XYZ file of C-alpha atoms in Angstrom:
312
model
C 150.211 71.662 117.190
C 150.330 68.209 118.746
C 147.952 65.444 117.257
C 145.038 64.718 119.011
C 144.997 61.204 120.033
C 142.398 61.580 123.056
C 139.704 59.328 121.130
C 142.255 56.543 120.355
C 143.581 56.244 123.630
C 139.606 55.724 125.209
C 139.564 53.000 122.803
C 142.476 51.311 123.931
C 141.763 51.570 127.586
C 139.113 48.513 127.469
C 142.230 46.543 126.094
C 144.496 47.515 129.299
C 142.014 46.681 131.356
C 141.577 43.473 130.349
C 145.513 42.471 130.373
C 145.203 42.737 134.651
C 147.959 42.224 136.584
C 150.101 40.737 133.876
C 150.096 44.649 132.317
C 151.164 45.943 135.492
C 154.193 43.549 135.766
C 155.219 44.072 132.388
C 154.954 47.895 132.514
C 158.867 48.319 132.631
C 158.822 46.874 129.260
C 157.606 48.579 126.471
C 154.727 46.765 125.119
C 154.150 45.348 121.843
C 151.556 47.092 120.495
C 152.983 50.674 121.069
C 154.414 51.237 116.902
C 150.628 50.896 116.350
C 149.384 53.582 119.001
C 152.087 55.790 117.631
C 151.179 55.084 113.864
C 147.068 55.683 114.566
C 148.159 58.806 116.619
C 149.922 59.823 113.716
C 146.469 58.976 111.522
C 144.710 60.833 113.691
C 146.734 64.396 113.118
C 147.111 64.484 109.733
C 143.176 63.561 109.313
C 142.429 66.381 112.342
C 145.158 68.518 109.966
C 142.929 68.189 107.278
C 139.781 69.826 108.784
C 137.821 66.978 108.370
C 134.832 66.162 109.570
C 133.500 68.896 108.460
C 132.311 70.936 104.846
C 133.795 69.485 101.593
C 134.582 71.100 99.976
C 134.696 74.759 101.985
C 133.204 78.096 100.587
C 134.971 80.998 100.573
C 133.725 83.722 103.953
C 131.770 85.972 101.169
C 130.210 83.288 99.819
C 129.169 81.452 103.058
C 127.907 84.826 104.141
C 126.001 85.236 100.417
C 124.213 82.045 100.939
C 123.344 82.806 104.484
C 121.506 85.964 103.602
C 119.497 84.347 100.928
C 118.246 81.425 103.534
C 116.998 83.788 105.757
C 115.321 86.005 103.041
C 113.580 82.557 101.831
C 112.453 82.228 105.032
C 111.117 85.638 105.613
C 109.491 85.557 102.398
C 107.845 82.253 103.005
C 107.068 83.052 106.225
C 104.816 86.252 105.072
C 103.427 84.800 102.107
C 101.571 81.903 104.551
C 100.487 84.475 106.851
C 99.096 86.336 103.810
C 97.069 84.004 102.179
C 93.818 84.608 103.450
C 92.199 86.658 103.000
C 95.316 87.037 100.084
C 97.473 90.079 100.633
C 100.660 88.803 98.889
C 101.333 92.061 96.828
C 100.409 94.351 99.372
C 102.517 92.710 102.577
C 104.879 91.083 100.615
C 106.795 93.507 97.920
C 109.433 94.218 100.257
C 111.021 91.118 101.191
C 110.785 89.828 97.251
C 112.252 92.820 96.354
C 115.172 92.167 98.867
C 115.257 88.678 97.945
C 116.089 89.626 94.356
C 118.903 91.820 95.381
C 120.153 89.031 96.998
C 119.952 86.331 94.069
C 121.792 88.901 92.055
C 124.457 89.133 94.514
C 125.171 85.346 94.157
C 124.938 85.406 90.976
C 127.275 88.542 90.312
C 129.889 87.545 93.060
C 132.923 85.846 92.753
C 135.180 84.520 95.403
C 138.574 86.945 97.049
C 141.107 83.617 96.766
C 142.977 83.131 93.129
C 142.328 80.048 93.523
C 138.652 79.607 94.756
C 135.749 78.975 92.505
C 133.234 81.317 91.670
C 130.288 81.677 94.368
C 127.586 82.032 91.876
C 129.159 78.252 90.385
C 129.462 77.242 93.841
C 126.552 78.101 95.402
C 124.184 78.262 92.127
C 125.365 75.107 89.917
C 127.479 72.844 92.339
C 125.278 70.029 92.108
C 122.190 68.346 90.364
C 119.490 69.427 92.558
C 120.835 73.127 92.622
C 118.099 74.486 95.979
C 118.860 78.218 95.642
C 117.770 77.999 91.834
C 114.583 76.414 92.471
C 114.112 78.337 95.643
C 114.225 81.286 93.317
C 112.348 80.062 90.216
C 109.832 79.258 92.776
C 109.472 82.420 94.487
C 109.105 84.059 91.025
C 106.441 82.230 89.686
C 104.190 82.655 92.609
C 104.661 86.772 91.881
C 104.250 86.345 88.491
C 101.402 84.166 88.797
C 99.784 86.305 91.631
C 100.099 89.406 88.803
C 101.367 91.688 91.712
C 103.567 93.881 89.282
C 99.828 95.633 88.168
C 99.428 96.681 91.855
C 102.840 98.259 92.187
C 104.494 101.186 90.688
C 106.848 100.462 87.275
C 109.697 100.131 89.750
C 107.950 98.018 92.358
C 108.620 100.378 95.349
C 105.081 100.299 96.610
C 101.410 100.181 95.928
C 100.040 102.681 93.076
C 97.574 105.125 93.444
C 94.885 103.722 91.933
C 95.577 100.311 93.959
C 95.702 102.270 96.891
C 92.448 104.060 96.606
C 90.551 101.089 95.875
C 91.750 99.584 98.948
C 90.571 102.512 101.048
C 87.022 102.272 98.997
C 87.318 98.387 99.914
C 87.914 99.156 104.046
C 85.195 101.927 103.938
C 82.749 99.212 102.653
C 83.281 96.965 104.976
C 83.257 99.451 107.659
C 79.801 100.312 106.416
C 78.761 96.980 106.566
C 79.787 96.160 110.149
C 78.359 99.460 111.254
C 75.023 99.259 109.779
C 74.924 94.922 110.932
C 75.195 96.309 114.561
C 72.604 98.504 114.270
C 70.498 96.713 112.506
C 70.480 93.748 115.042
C 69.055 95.774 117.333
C 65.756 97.009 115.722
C 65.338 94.421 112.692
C 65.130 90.350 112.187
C 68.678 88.998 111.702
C 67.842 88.150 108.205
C 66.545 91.618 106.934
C 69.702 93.476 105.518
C 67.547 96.549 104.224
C 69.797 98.967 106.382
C 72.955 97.879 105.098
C 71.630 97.845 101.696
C 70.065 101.189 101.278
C 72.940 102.614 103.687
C 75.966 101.391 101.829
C 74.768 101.310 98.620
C 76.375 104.726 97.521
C 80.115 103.254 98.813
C 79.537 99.753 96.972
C 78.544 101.517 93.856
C 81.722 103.623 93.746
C 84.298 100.244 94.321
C 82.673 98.914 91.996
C 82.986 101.181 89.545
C 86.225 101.376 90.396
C 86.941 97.787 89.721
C 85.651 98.129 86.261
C 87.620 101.005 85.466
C 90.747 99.775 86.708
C 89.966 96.275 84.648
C 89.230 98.723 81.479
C 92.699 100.554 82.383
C 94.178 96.979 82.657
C 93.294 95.879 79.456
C 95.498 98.643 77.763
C 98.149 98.844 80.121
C 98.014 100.955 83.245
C 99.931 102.424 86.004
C 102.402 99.525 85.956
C 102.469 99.125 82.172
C 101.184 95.134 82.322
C 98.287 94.456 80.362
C 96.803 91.178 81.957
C 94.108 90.211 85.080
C 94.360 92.467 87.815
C 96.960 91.829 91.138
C 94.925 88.946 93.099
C 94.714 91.410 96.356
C 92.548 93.185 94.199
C 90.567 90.704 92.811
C 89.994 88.600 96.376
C 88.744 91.859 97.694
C 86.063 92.406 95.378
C 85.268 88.793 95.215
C 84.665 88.733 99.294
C 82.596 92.335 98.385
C 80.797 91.027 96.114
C 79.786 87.697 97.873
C 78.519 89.602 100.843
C 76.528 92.071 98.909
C 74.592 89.744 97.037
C 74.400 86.360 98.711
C 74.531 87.298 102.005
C 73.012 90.414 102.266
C 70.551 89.875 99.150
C 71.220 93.387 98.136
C 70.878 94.172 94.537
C 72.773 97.011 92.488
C 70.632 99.126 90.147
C 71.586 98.648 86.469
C 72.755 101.949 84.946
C 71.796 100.849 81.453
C 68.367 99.829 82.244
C 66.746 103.235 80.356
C 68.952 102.632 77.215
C 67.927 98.774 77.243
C 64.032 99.867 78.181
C 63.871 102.142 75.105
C 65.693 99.937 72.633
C 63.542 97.263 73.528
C 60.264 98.876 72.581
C 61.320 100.428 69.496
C 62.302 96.748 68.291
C 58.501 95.441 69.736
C 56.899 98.573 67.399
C 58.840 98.090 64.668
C 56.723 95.315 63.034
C 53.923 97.352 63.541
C 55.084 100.910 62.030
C 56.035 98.410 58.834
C 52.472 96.789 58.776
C 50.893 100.124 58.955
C 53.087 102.349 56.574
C 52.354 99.078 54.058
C 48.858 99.854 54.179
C 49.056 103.431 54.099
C 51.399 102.754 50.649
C 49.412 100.407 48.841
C 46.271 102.378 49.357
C 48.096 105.506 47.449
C 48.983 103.582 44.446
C 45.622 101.624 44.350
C 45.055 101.457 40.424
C 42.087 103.071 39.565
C 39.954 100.778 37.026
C 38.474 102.704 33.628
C 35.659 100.446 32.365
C 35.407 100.762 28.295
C 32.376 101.838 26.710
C 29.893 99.561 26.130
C 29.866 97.847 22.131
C 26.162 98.928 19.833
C 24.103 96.509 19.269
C 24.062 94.968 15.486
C 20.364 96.722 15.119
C 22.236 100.086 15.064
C 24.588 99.274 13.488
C 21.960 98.204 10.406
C 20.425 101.457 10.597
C 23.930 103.232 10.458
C 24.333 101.494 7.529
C 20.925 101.892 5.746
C 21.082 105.847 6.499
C 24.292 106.280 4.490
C 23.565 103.585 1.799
């Protein structure tokens, strides 16, 4: 292919123009500086020749393509975990594309370029260079998940939501169905700041999430569903934090303690204990009250005399 000297040439024109008439009466001879025009034209092809400007050095097609897919799964990912984050819903909305993204970060890491004599993609793309963006990128990504706890939400293998995530959900929706229900009654016939409706009306729902909640804290604890044994998924735990809020400081409802007959009873019998010991003390010591035997009285020394006198 012939050089490309289109860029030097604009650059020379300024000089042509400037030489006037004395270039146009000189034109049969060949002017002086034309070695040089050849020589930069010459420049100018090999550095064209060399693909430059451009990538330095250039990755293999696979790899280019490897790197590619992970940008745009960082950027999905990203992308849902901002829209996600309030209320949070990062475990729930988000599972698929970390899941994906993983698959890809093993594909970097497992692939290696088609040419002899190109380097490895993972080395390429992975370790090229100090800064080294698709390792933080995924060190980054992996510590939010890990930090969010979403693996005790999800099945062992991640695929989706377990059952017992999923039904507290459903409990969690139905609550706050029952709540938005009973406020739009309520506005009608009450005072805007009397939530006895919603309390007696969704007291039976807010009972059962959270009992729920406590059971699947107790389940935690030993290792669940998703075989983790640490807080629960933070889905999970912002949902019954928003419950919770609304039930008791905004609505002012109160949940019945199930312990409070237990607690009631233990209580007395520690209030009558001092007394049943007081009064089983008595009742003792008046049993073994000694009973005093008072001696018989000593003679007088006139009997005695007349003891004496009688048998002397």
């Amino acid at each position: 292919a012939p050089p490309r000297c289109f860029p030097w040439v604009l650059l020379l024109l300024p000089a042509l123009a400037l030489l006037g008439p004395a270039a146009a009466t000189a034109a049969e001879e060949p002017p002086r500086w034309a070695p040089a025009l050849e020589a930069a034209e010459g420049l100018a092809g090999m550095l064209w020749g060399a693909g430059l400007p451009g990538d330095l050095p250039e990755l293999e097609p696979e790899c280019r393509s490897l790197l590619a897919a992970f940008a745009e799964g960082s950027a999905a990912l990203t992308g849902c975990l901002g829209r996600r984050a309030r209320p949070v819903r990062l475990c729930q909305g988000c599972h698929g594309h970390y899941r994906r993204l993983l698959a890809l970060y093993g594909g970097i890491a497992r692939a290696v370029g088609n040419s002899s004599e190109s380097h490895n993609c993972a080395k390429s793309i992975l370790t090229s260079d100090r800064l080294q963006i698709v390792v933080t990128l995924s060190e980054f990504f992996n510590e939010t998940w890990e930090a969010a706890n979403c693996a005790n939400c999800l099945k062992n293998n991640s695929e989706g939501l377990s059952n017992s995530t999923e039904e507290f959900l459903d409990l969690f929706n139905k609550s706050l169905t029952c709540f938005e229900h009973n406020l739009q009654e309520q506005t009608v016939y009450l005072s805007p700041n009397n939530y006895t409706e919603v309390c007696k009306n969704c007291n039976e729902t807010y009972t059962k999430l959270n009992d729920l909640y406590n059971s699947l804290q107790r389940m935690n604890r030993q290792g669940g569903e998703s075989g983790h044994s640490a807080h629960l998924c933070i889905d999970v735990e912002d949902a019954m934090n928003i419950t919770r809020k609304l039930w008791s400081r905004t609505f002012n409802c109160s949940l019945p303690c199930s312990d409070t007959v237990p607690v009631i009873a233990v209580s007395s019998f520690i209030l009558f204990l001092p007394i049943v010991f007081y009064l089983s003390s008595f009742l003792h010591s008046k049993q073994k009250k000694r009973i005093l035997i008072l001696p018989k009285r000593i003679q007088s020394n006139a009997s005695l005399v007349n003891i004496q006198e009688k048998y002397s």
